């Protein structure tokens, strides 16, 4: 039996939360700018999904590490 | 009819032979018993020389719980010249004694709620007197050849059983030697004395260990404590408590709780919020919380609080492949010489844990399962609930819960957060394409033309 070590070192949780959330906010900003600046007919669904996926990966993991930093039991 | 009485006669003979065969071959040759009542727990330590006078080997020595009138919380036994504990099962020490041989055993018993306040109600400035009763002889189902008993109390002796030969020196009493005491013999022993040791009882303790594969396991303890000394009657004067040392002798103002050295994020609160009257100090082998309840506790007064902290996952969790073993104390330290009347230990396992196996160092009263749904959960986490009554410091032993988790299930929680955000974006995309306007879309119409 080995001592369990978590997949990511707990010392990095707060930095990870800040960095990932910052990147996530930038991508979601780009997504919403794209949504409002292009008219309905000229919007590309692939471009929209690409921005949405990137933003949600960063925001999701960022929020998860934020929860860990503040001590919400996960 | 004759046939029936014949059956009874055979049965009587079988029973008689059985009785001889089980117990009569052991003899306590010499017993030195010390009853220690210096704390609110009553400890009985008996050094016993046991001789097997029968013709067959004996594998168990039965320990009686009737030395003191109280609740027997813990029994341990060892050889006098060794530190290794002997196993004790159902009140019997598992020890092999060959025919004609003798062994020296040291048997330690811890009795709770044996010292009863007498008088049961006192005023703030009165002396607190307590009394315990028990057996003047070493309680045993085997005959005892010679025996001595000494009693140690923490304060002035008010009265005690005077059974010759005895002697009294200050706060110490000795009885005996008494010779040739029959099996199961009983003679009342009663000692009445002054005691200001903290009479503090944890009436209910709920310990919840939340196991996480992400860094920290959180442990929380909900504790209800009561001052189990003589009840305070008459008026309570805060002024007397401040300036007259006699008026605060029975009061409990603070106590010390020791947490594991790796504990962090400690918080101490009750139903109305954080209690700021506490100090935290880190020592080499423990984190020490000096707990000061909101008010000093007098006899019969009670309070309730919760103490929570985190420990790194690696501290309580070990792994091999997809099997994980959680190992932590059954109850933590609350205060020195603690008594826990009722303990409930809840182990919250990560979602998806399967093949759960529980292993406790002593039998528990009740084991059940529960489900708890918290953050980042779908179907809820399985909770192992263990209940046991009447625990003392000796029960602060590790127990283990082992379970299996499929590989990669630790990333399910962050993926859930990702999926949640993605769903929000998809909703935004869809809503932005739906036109809810009832006016005709002039631009689109023009294009078509």
Coordinates of C-alpha atoms in Angstrom, one line a residue:
Chain A
X1 CA 0.0 0.0 0.0
X2 CA 1.3 3.4 -1.0
X3 CA 0.4 6.7 0.6
X4 CA -2.2 8.4 -1.6
X5 CA -1.1 11.5 -3.5
X6 CA -3.7 13.6 -5.2
X7 CA -3.4 14.1 -9.0
X8 CA -2.5 17.8 -8.6
X9 CA -0.5 19.2 -5.7
X10 CA -2.9 21.1 -3.3
X11 CA -0.3 23.9 -3.2
X12 CA -1.1 24.8 -6.8
X13 CA -4.9 25.0 -6.4
X14 CA -5.1 28.8 -5.8
X15 CA -2.8 29.7 -8.7
X16 CA -4.5 27.3 -11.0
X17 CA -7.9 28.7 -10.1
X18 CA -6.8 32.3 -10.9
X19 CA -5.0 31.4 -14.2
X20 CA -7.7 29.1 -15.6
X21 CA -10.5 31.4 -14.7
X22 CA -8.7 34.4 -16.3
X23 CA -8.2 32.4 -19.6
X24 CA -11.8 31.2 -19.3
X25 CA -13.2 34.8 -19.0
X26 CA -11.1 35.9 -22.0
X27 CA -12.6 33.1 -24.2
X28 CA -16.1 33.7 -23.0
X29 CA -15.6 37.4 -23.7
X30 CA -14.6 36.5 -27.3
X31 CA -17.6 34.3 -27.6
X32 CA -20.1 36.9 -26.6
X33 CA -18.4 39.6 -28.7
X34 CA -18.7 37.2 -31.7
X35 CA -22.4 36.5 -30.9
X36 CA -23.4 40.2 -30.9
X37 CA -21.1 41.5 -33.6
X38 CA -22.0 39.1 -36.4
X39 CA -25.5 39.1 -37.9
X40 CA -27.5 35.9 -37.7
X41 CA -26.9 34.8 -41.2
X42 CA -23.1 35.3 -41.2
X43 CA -22.4 33.4 -37.9
X44 CA -20.5 30.2 -38.2
X45 CA -21.7 27.4 -35.9
X46 CA -18.2 25.8 -35.8
X47 CA -16.6 29.1 -34.7
X48 CA -19.3 29.5 -32.0
X49 CA -18.8 25.9 -30.7
X50 CA -15.1 26.2 -30.8
X51 CA -15.2 29.4 -28.6
X52 CA -17.8 27.9 -26.3
X53 CA -15.9 24.6 -25.8
X54 CA -12.6 26.4 -25.0
X55 CA -14.2 28.8 -22.6
X56 CA -16.2 26.1 -20.8
X57 CA -13.1 23.9 -20.3
X58 CA -11.1 26.7 -18.7
X59 CA -14.1 28.1 -16.7
X60 CA -15.1 24.6 -15.5
X61 CA -11.7 23.5 -14.3
X62 CA -11.1 26.9 -12.9
X63 CA -14.3 26.9 -10.9
X64 CA -13.4 23.4 -9.7
X65 CA -10.0 24.5 -8.4
X66 CA -11.6 27.6 -6.9
X67 CA -14.0 25.3 -4.9
X68 CA -11.0 23.3 -3.7
X69 CA -9.2 26.5 -2.7
X70 CA -12.0 27.8 -0.6
X71 CA -12.6 24.4 1.0
X72 CA -15.8 23.2 -0.6
X73 CA -15.8 19.4 -0.2
X74 CA -15.4 17.8 -3.6
Chain B
X1 CA -42.7 -39.9 34.6
X2 CA -39.7 -41.8 35.8
X3 CA -38.2 -41.4 32.4
X4 CA -38.6 -37.6 32.6
X5 CA -36.9 -37.3 36.0
X6 CA -34.1 -39.5 34.7
X7 CA -33.5 -36.9 31.9
X8 CA -33.4 -34.1 34.5
X9 CA -30.9 -36.0 36.6
X10 CA -28.6 -36.5 33.6
X11 CA -29.0 -32.9 32.8
X12 CA -28.1 -31.8 36.3
X13 CA -25.0 -34.0 36.2
X14 CA -24.0 -32.6 32.9
X15 CA -24.4 -29.0 34.1
X16 CA -22.4 -29.7 37.3
X17 CA -19.6 -31.3 35.3
X18 CA -19.7 -28.4 32.9
X19 CA -19.4 -25.9 35.8
X20 CA -16.4 -27.7 37.2
X21 CA -14.9 -28.1 33.7
X22 CA -15.2 -24.4 32.8
X23 CA -14.0 -22.5 35.9
X24 CA -13.1 -24.5 38.9
X25 CA -9.5 -25.4 37.9
X26 CA -8.2 -21.8 38.0
X27 CA -7.2 -20.1 41.2
X28 CA -6.1 -16.5 41.8
X29 CA -3.1 -17.1 44.0
X30 CA -2.3 -13.5 44.7
X31 CA -4.1 -10.3 43.8
X32 CA -2.9 -6.8 44.2
X33 CA -5.6 -4.4 43.1
X34 CA -5.4 -0.6 42.8
X35 CA -8.6 1.4 42.4
X36 CA -7.7 4.9 41.1
X37 CA -10.4 7.5 41.4
X38 CA -8.2 10.5 40.8
X39 CA -10.1 11.5 37.7
X40 CA -13.8 11.1 37.0
X41 CA -13.0 7.7 35.5
X42 CA -12.4 4.9 37.9
X43 CA -9.5 2.8 36.9
X44 CA -9.0 -0.7 38.4
X45 CA -5.6 -2.3 37.9
X46 CA -5.3 -5.8 39.2
X47 CA -2.0 -7.8 39.2
X48 CA -3.1 -11.4 39.4
X49 CA -1.1 -14.5 39.7
X50 CA -3.4 -17.2 38.1
X51 CA -2.7 -20.8 38.7
X52 CA -4.2 -23.7 36.8
X53 CA -4.8 -26.4 39.4
X54 CA -6.8 -28.6 37.0
X55 CA -5.5 -31.4 34.8
X56 CA -6.2 -29.7 31.4
X57 CA -4.9 -26.6 29.8
X58 CA -7.1 -23.5 30.0
X59 CA -7.3 -21.0 27.2
X60 CA -9.3 -18.1 28.6
X61 CA -9.4 -16.2 31.9
X62 CA -12.8 -14.7 32.6
X63 CA -12.7 -11.1 33.9
X64 CA -15.6 -9.9 36.1
X65 CA -17.1 -6.5 35.5
X66 CA -18.3 -6.2 39.1
X67 CA -15.3 -4.6 40.8
X68 CA -17.0 -1.2 40.8
X69 CA -20.7 -0.3 40.4
X70 CA -20.6 1.6 37.1
X71 CA -20.3 1.1 33.4
X72 CA -17.3 -1.0 32.3
X73 CA -16.0 0.8 29.3
X74 CA -12.7 -0.9 28.6
X75 CA -10.7 -4.0 29.6
X76 CA -7.1 -4.7 28.7
X77 CA -4.7 -7.3 29.8
X78 CA -1.0 -8.1 29.5
X79 CA 1.6 -10.3 31.1
X80 CA 3.4 -8.5 34.0
X81 CA 6.8 -8.7 32.4
X82 CA 5.8 -7.7 28.8
X83 CA 4.1 -4.7 27.2
X84 CA 2.2 -6.7 24.5
X85 CA -1.5 -6.6 25.0
X86 CA -3.3 -9.9 25.3
X87 CA -6.6 -10.2 23.3
X88 CA -9.8 -9.8 25.3
X89 CA -12.9 -11.3 23.8
X90 CA -16.4 -11.1 25.5
X91 CA -14.8 -10.3 28.8
X92 CA -12.3 -13.2 28.7
X93 CA -8.6 -12.8 28.4
X94 CA -7.3 -15.1 25.7
X95 CA -4.4 -16.7 27.4
X96 CA -3.0 -20.3 27.5
X97 CA -2.3 -21.7 31.0
X98 CA -1.0 -25.2 31.0
X99 CA -2.1 -27.6 33.7
X100 CA -0.2 -26.9 37.0
X101 CA 1.4 -23.7 35.6
X102 CA 0.8 -20.2 36.7
X103 CA 0.9 -16.8 34.9
X104 CA 1.2 -13.2 36.1
X105 CA -1.5 -11.0 34.5
X106 CA -2.1 -7.3 34.7
X107 CA -5.7 -6.5 34.1
X108 CA -6.8 -3.0 33.6
X109 CA -10.5 -1.9 33.7
X110 CA -11.9 1.5 33.1
X111 CA -15.3 2.2 34.7
X112 CA -17.3 5.3 33.7
X113 CA -20.1 7.0 35.7
X114 CA -19.1 5.1 38.8
X115 CA -18.4 8.2 40.9
X116 CA -21.7 9.7 41.7
X117 CA -22.1 13.1 43.3
X118 CA -23.3 12.8 46.8
X119 CA -25.0 15.2 47.7
X120 CA -26.4 15.4 44.2
X121 CA -27.1 19.1 44.4
X122 CA -24.8 21.8 45.8
X123 CA -24.6 25.6 45.9
X124 CA -21.9 27.5 44.1
X125 CA -19.6 27.7 47.1
X126 CA -20.2 24.2 48.5
X127 CA -17.7 21.4 48.4
X128 CA -18.3 18.7 45.8
X129 CA -18.3 15.3 47.2
X130 CA -18.6 12.1 45.2
X131 CA -19.0 8.5 46.1
X132 CA -18.4 5.1 44.5
X133 CA -19.4 1.7 45.6
X134 CA -18.1 -1.7 44.6
X135 CA -16.7 -5.0 45.8
X136 CA -14.2 -5.0 48.6
X137 CA -12.9 -8.3 47.3
X138 CA -11.4 -8.8 43.8
X139 CA -14.4 -9.7 41.7
X140 CA -13.7 -13.0 40.1
X141 CA -15.5 -16.3 39.3
X142 CA -12.4 -18.1 40.6
X143 CA -11.4 -18.4 44.3
X144 CA -8.7 -16.1 45.5
X145 CA -6.0 -17.1 48.0
X146 CA -4.6 -13.8 49.1
X147 CA -5.5 -10.3 48.1
X148 CA -4.8 -6.7 48.8
X149 CA -6.6 -3.6 47.5
X150 CA -5.6 0.0 47.6
X151 CA -7.8 3.0 46.8
X152 CA -6.5 6.4 45.7
X153 CA -8.7 9.5 45.7
X154 CA -8.0 13.1 44.7
X155 CA -9.3 14.9 47.8
X156 CA -10.3 14.7 51.5
X157 CA -11.9 11.4 52.5
X158 CA -15.4 11.9 54.0
X159 CA -16.1 8.3 54.8
X160 CA -15.1 4.8 53.7
X161 CA -15.8 1.2 54.5
X162 CA -13.9 0.1 57.5
X163 CA -13.2 -3.6 57.1
X164 CA -10.2 -4.9 59.0
X165 CA -7.4 -5.1 58.2
X166 CA -7.3 -1.6 56.6
X167 CA -5.1 1.5 56.9
X168 CA -5.6 5.1 55.8
X169 CA -2.8 7.4 54.9
X170 CA -4.0 10.8 53.6
X171 CA -5.8 10.2 50.3
X172 CA -4.8 6.6 50.1
X173 CA -6.6 3.6 51.6
X174 CA -5.4 0.0 51.8
X175 CA -7.4 -3.0 52.5
X176 CA -6.2 -6.5 53.2
X177 CA -4.5 -8.9 53.0
X178 CA -7.7 -11.0 52.9
X179 CA -7.2 -14.7 52.6
X180 CA -9.1 -17.5 51.0
X181 CA -12.0 -15.6 49.5
X182 CA -14.5 -17.8 47.7
X183 CA -15.4 -17.5 44.0
X184 CA -17.9 -14.7 43.3
X185 CA -17.7 -13.4 46.9
X186 CA -19.0 -9.9 47.4
X187 CA -18.7 -7.4 50.3
X188 CA -19.7 -3.8 49.9
X189 CA -17.1 -1.2 49.5
X190 CA -18.0 2.4 49.6
X191 CA -15.7 5.4 49.5
X192 CA -17.0 9.0 49.8
X193 CA -14.6 11.8 49.1
X194 CA -14.1 15.4 47.8
X195 CA -13.2 15.8 44.2
X196 CA -12.8 18.8 41.9
X197 CA -11.5 16.9 38.8
X198 CA -13.5 18.1 35.8
X199 CA -16.6 16.0 35.7
X200 CA -17.2 16.4 32.0
X201 CA -19.1 13.9 29.8
X202 CA -19.6 14.0 26.1
X203 CA -23.2 12.8 25.8
X204 CA -23.2 12.8 22.0
X205 CA -20.4 12.9 19.5
X206 CA -21.0 12.8 15.8
X207 CA -17.7 12.5 13.8
X208 CA -17.9 12.9 10.1
X209 CA -14.9 12.1 7.9
X210 CA -15.3 13.2 4.3
X211 CA -12.8 11.4 2.2
X212 CA -11.7 13.2 -0.9
X213 CA -9.3 12.2 -3.7
X214 CA -8.6 15.9 -4.3
X215 CA -6.1 17.1 -1.6
X216 CA -7.9 17.3 1.7
X217 CA -10.2 15.1 3.8
X218 CA -12.4 17.1 6.1
X219 CA -13.2 16.0 9.6
X220 CA -15.9 17.5 11.7
X221 CA -17.1 16.7 15.2
X222 CA -20.4 17.8 16.6
X223 CA -20.1 17.5 20.4
X224 CA -22.6 17.9 23.2
X225 CA -20.9 18.0 26.6
X226 CA -22.4 18.1 30.1
X227 CA -20.9 18.8 33.5
X228 CA -21.8 15.6 35.2
X229 CA -20.8 16.6 38.7
X230 CA -23.2 17.7 41.5
X231 CA -25.9 19.9 40.1
X232 CA -25.8 23.6 40.9
X233 CA -28.8 24.8 42.8
X234 CA -29.6 28.2 44.2
X235 CA -28.4 31.4 42.6
X236 CA -25.4 31.7 40.3
X237 CA -23.2 34.7 40.9
X238 CA -20.8 35.8 38.2
X239 CA -19.2 38.2 40.7
X240 CA -18.4 35.4 43.2
X241 CA -17.0 33.3 40.4
X242 CA -14.6 36.1 39.5
X243 CA -13.3 36.9 43.0
X244 CA -13.9 34.0 45.3
X245 CA -11.7 30.9 44.4
X246 CA -14.1 28.7 46.4
X247 CA -17.0 29.7 44.1
X248 CA -15.4 28.4 40.9
X249 CA -13.9 25.1 42.1
X250 CA -16.5 23.0 40.4
X251 CA -16.8 25.2 37.3
X252 CA -15.2 24.2 34.1
X253 CA -13.9 27.2 32.2
X254 CA -11.8 25.6 29.5
X255 CA -10.3 22.4 28.2
X256 CA -7.7 21.3 25.6
X257 CA -8.3 19.3 22.5
X258 CA -5.4 17.7 20.6
X259 CA -5.8 17.4 16.8
X260 CA -3.5 15.6 14.4
X261 CA -0.3 17.5 13.6
X262 CA -1.3 17.8 10.0
X263 CA -4.7 19.5 10.8
X264 CA -5.3 22.8 9.1
X265 CA -8.3 25.2 8.6
X266 CA -9.6 24.5 12.1
X267 CA -12.9 26.1 13.0
X268 CA -14.8 26.1 16.3
X269 CA -18.4 27.1 16.2
X270 CA -21.9 26.5 17.6
X271 CA -25.4 27.1 16.4
X272 CA -25.1 30.9 16.7
X273 CA -21.8 31.0 14.9
X274 CA -18.1 31.3 15.5
X275 CA -16.8 31.2 19.1
X276 CA -13.9 33.5 19.3
X277 CA -12.8 32.5 22.8
X278 CA -10.3 29.8 21.8
X279 CA -6.6 29.6 21.1
X280 CA -4.8 27.5 18.5
X281 CA -1.2 26.4 19.0
X282 CA 0.9 24.2 16.8
X283 CA 3.2 21.7 18.4
X284 CA 5.5 19.2 16.9
X285 CA 3.2 16.2 17.2
X286 CA -0.2 17.9 17.5
X287 CA -2.3 20.9 16.9
X288 CA -3.7 22.1 20.2
X289 CA -7.0 23.9 20.5
X290 CA -7.7 25.5 23.8
X291 CA -11.5 25.5 23.9
X292 CA -13.3 27.9 26.1
X293 CA -17.1 27.5 25.9
X294 CA -19.2 30.6 25.8
X295 CA -19.9 30.2 29.6
X296 CA -18.3 28.4 32.4
X297 CA -19.9 25.0 33.0
X298 CA -21.4 24.2 36.4
X299 CA -22.9 20.9 37.5
X300 CA -25.8 19.9 35.2
X301 CA -25.0 22.6 32.6
X302 CA -24.4 21.6 29.1
X303 CA -23.1 23.1 25.9
X304 CA -22.9 22.1 22.2
X305 CA -20.3 23.0 19.6
X306 CA -18.7 21.7 16.5
X307 CA -15.0 21.5 15.7
X308 CA -14.0 21.0 12.0
X309 CA -10.6 20.7 10.4
X310 CA -8.9 19.4 7.2
X311 CA -6.1 16.9 6.9
X312 CA -4.2 16.2 3.7
X313 CA -5.7 13.2 1.8
X314 CA -2.4 11.3 2.0
X315 CA -2.6 11.4 5.8
X316 CA -5.6 9.1 6.0
X317 CA -5.6 7.4 2.5
X318 CA -3.4 4.8 1.0
X319 CA -3.8 3.0 -2.3
X320 CA -2.9 0.0 -4.3
X321 CA -4.2 -0.1 -7.9
X322 CA -7.9 0.8 -7.8
X323 CA -8.2 -0.2 -4.1
X324 CA -8.2 2.6 -1.5
X325 CA -7.9 2.2 2.3
X326 CA -8.9 5.0 4.6
X327 CA -7.6 4.8 8.1
X328 CA -8.4 7.2 10.9
X329 CA -9.2 7.3 14.6
X330 CA -12.6 6.1 15.6
X331 CA -13.0 9.0 18.0
X332 CA -10.6 11.9 18.3
X333 CA -9.3 13.5 21.4
X334 CA -11.8 15.9 23.0
X335 CA -10.3 16.4 26.5
X336 CA -8.1 14.3 28.7
X337 CA -9.8 11.4 30.4
X338 CA -12.7 11.8 28.1
X339 CA -16.0 9.8 28.4
X340 CA -18.2 9.6 25.3
X341 CA -21.6 8.2 26.1
X342 CA -22.7 7.9 22.5
X343 CA -20.6 8.1 19.4
X344 CA -21.6 8.1 15.8
X345 CA -18.9 7.9 13.2
X346 CA -19.8 8.7 9.6
X347 CA -17.4 8.1 6.8
X348 CA -18.4 9.9 3.6
X349 CA -16.8 8.1 0.7
X350 CA -16.2 9.6 -2.7
X351 CA -19.0 9.1 -5.2
X352 CA -18.6 5.9 -7.1
X353 CA -16.9 3.9 -4.3
X354 CA -17.8 0.2 -4.4
X355 CA -16.9 -3.0 -2.5
X356 CA -16.8 -1.2 0.8
X357 CA -15.3 -3.1 3.7
X358 CA -15.1 -1.8 7.3
X359 CA -12.6 -3.1 9.9
X360 CA -12.8 -1.9 13.5
X361 CA -10.4 -2.7 16.3
X362 CA -13.3 -3.4 18.7
X363 CA -16.9 -4.4 18.1
X364 CA -19.3 -1.6 17.3
X365 CA -23.0 -1.6 18.4
X366 CA -24.5 -0.7 15.1
X367 CA -23.3 -0.4 11.5
X368 CA -25.5 1.0 8.7
X369 CA -25.3 2.9 5.4
X370 CA -26.5 6.2 4.3
X371 CA -26.4 8.5 1.3
X372 CA -25.2 12.1 1.4
X373 CA -25.6 14.5 -1.6
X374 CA -23.3 17.5 -1.6
X375 CA -21.4 19.6 -4.2
X376 CA -20.4 18.1 -7.6
X377 CA -22.6 15.0 -6.9
X378 CA -25.0 13.1 -9.1
X379 CA -26.4 10.1 -7.2
X380 CA -24.9 11.0 -3.8
X381 CA -22.0 9.6 -1.8
X382 CA -22.3 6.5 0.2
X383 CA -21.8 7.0 3.9
X384 CA -20.8 4.3 6.4
X385 CA -22.4 4.9 9.8
X386 CA -20.9 3.3 12.9
X387 CA -22.4 3.7 16.3
X388 CA -20.9 2.8 19.7
X389 CA -21.8 3.7 23.2
X390 CA -19.6 4.3 26.2
X391 CA -16.1 5.1 24.8
X392 CA -13.0 6.2 26.7
X393 CA -9.5 7.3 25.7
X394 CA -8.5 3.8 25.1
X395 CA -10.9 3.7 22.2
X396 CA -8.9 6.3 20.3
X397 CA -7.7 3.6 17.9
X398 CA -7.5 3.5 14.1
X399 CA -10.2 1.8 12.1
X400 CA -10.1 1.2 8.3
X401 CA -12.6 1.5 5.5
X402 CA -11.5 0.0 2.2
X403 CA -13.2 0.5 -1.2
X404 CA -12.5 0.4 -4.9
X405 CA -12.8 3.3 -7.4
X406 CA -12.6 2.8 -11.1
X407 CA -9.5 4.6 -12.6
X408 CA -10.2 8.1 -13.9
X409 CA -13.3 8.7 -11.7
X410 CA -11.4 11.5 -10.0
X411 CA -11.7 13.6 -13.1
X412 CA -15.5 13.2 -13.2
X413 CA -16.1 16.2 -10.9
X414 CA -14.1 18.8 -13.0
X415 CA -15.7 17.4 -16.2
X416 CA -19.2 18.0 -14.6
X417 CA -18.2 21.7 -14.2
X418 CA -17.0 21.8 -17.8
X419 CA -20.3 20.3 -19.0
X420 CA -22.3 22.8 -17.0
X421 CA -20.6 25.8 -18.6
X422 CA -20.8 24.2 -22.1
X423 CA -24.5 23.8 -21.6
X424 CA -24.9 27.5 -20.8
X425 CA -23.0 28.5 -23.9
X426 CA -25.1 26.2 -26.1
X427 CA -28.3 27.7 -24.6
X428 CA -26.8 31.2 -25.5
X429 CA -26.1 30.0 -29.1
X430 CA -29.6 28.6 -29.5
X431 CA -31.4 31.7 -28.0
X432 CA -29.4 34.0 -30.3
X433 CA -30.7 32.2 -33.3
X434 CA -34.3 32.2 -32.4
X435 CA -36.3 35.1 -33.5
X436 CA -39.2 36.0 -31.2
X437 CA -40.1 39.2 -32.9
X438 CA -43.7 39.5 -34.3
X439 CA -42.7 42.3 -36.7
X440 CA -41.7 41.1 -40.2
X441 CA -38.0 40.8 -40.8
X442 CA -37.7 43.4 -43.5
X443 CA -34.0 42.8 -44.3
X444 CA -34.5 39.0 -44.8
X445 CA -37.6 39.6 -46.9
X446 CA -35.7 42.0 -49.2
X447 CA -32.9 39.5 -49.7
X448 CA -35.4 36.8 -50.8
X449 CA -36.9 39.2 -53.4

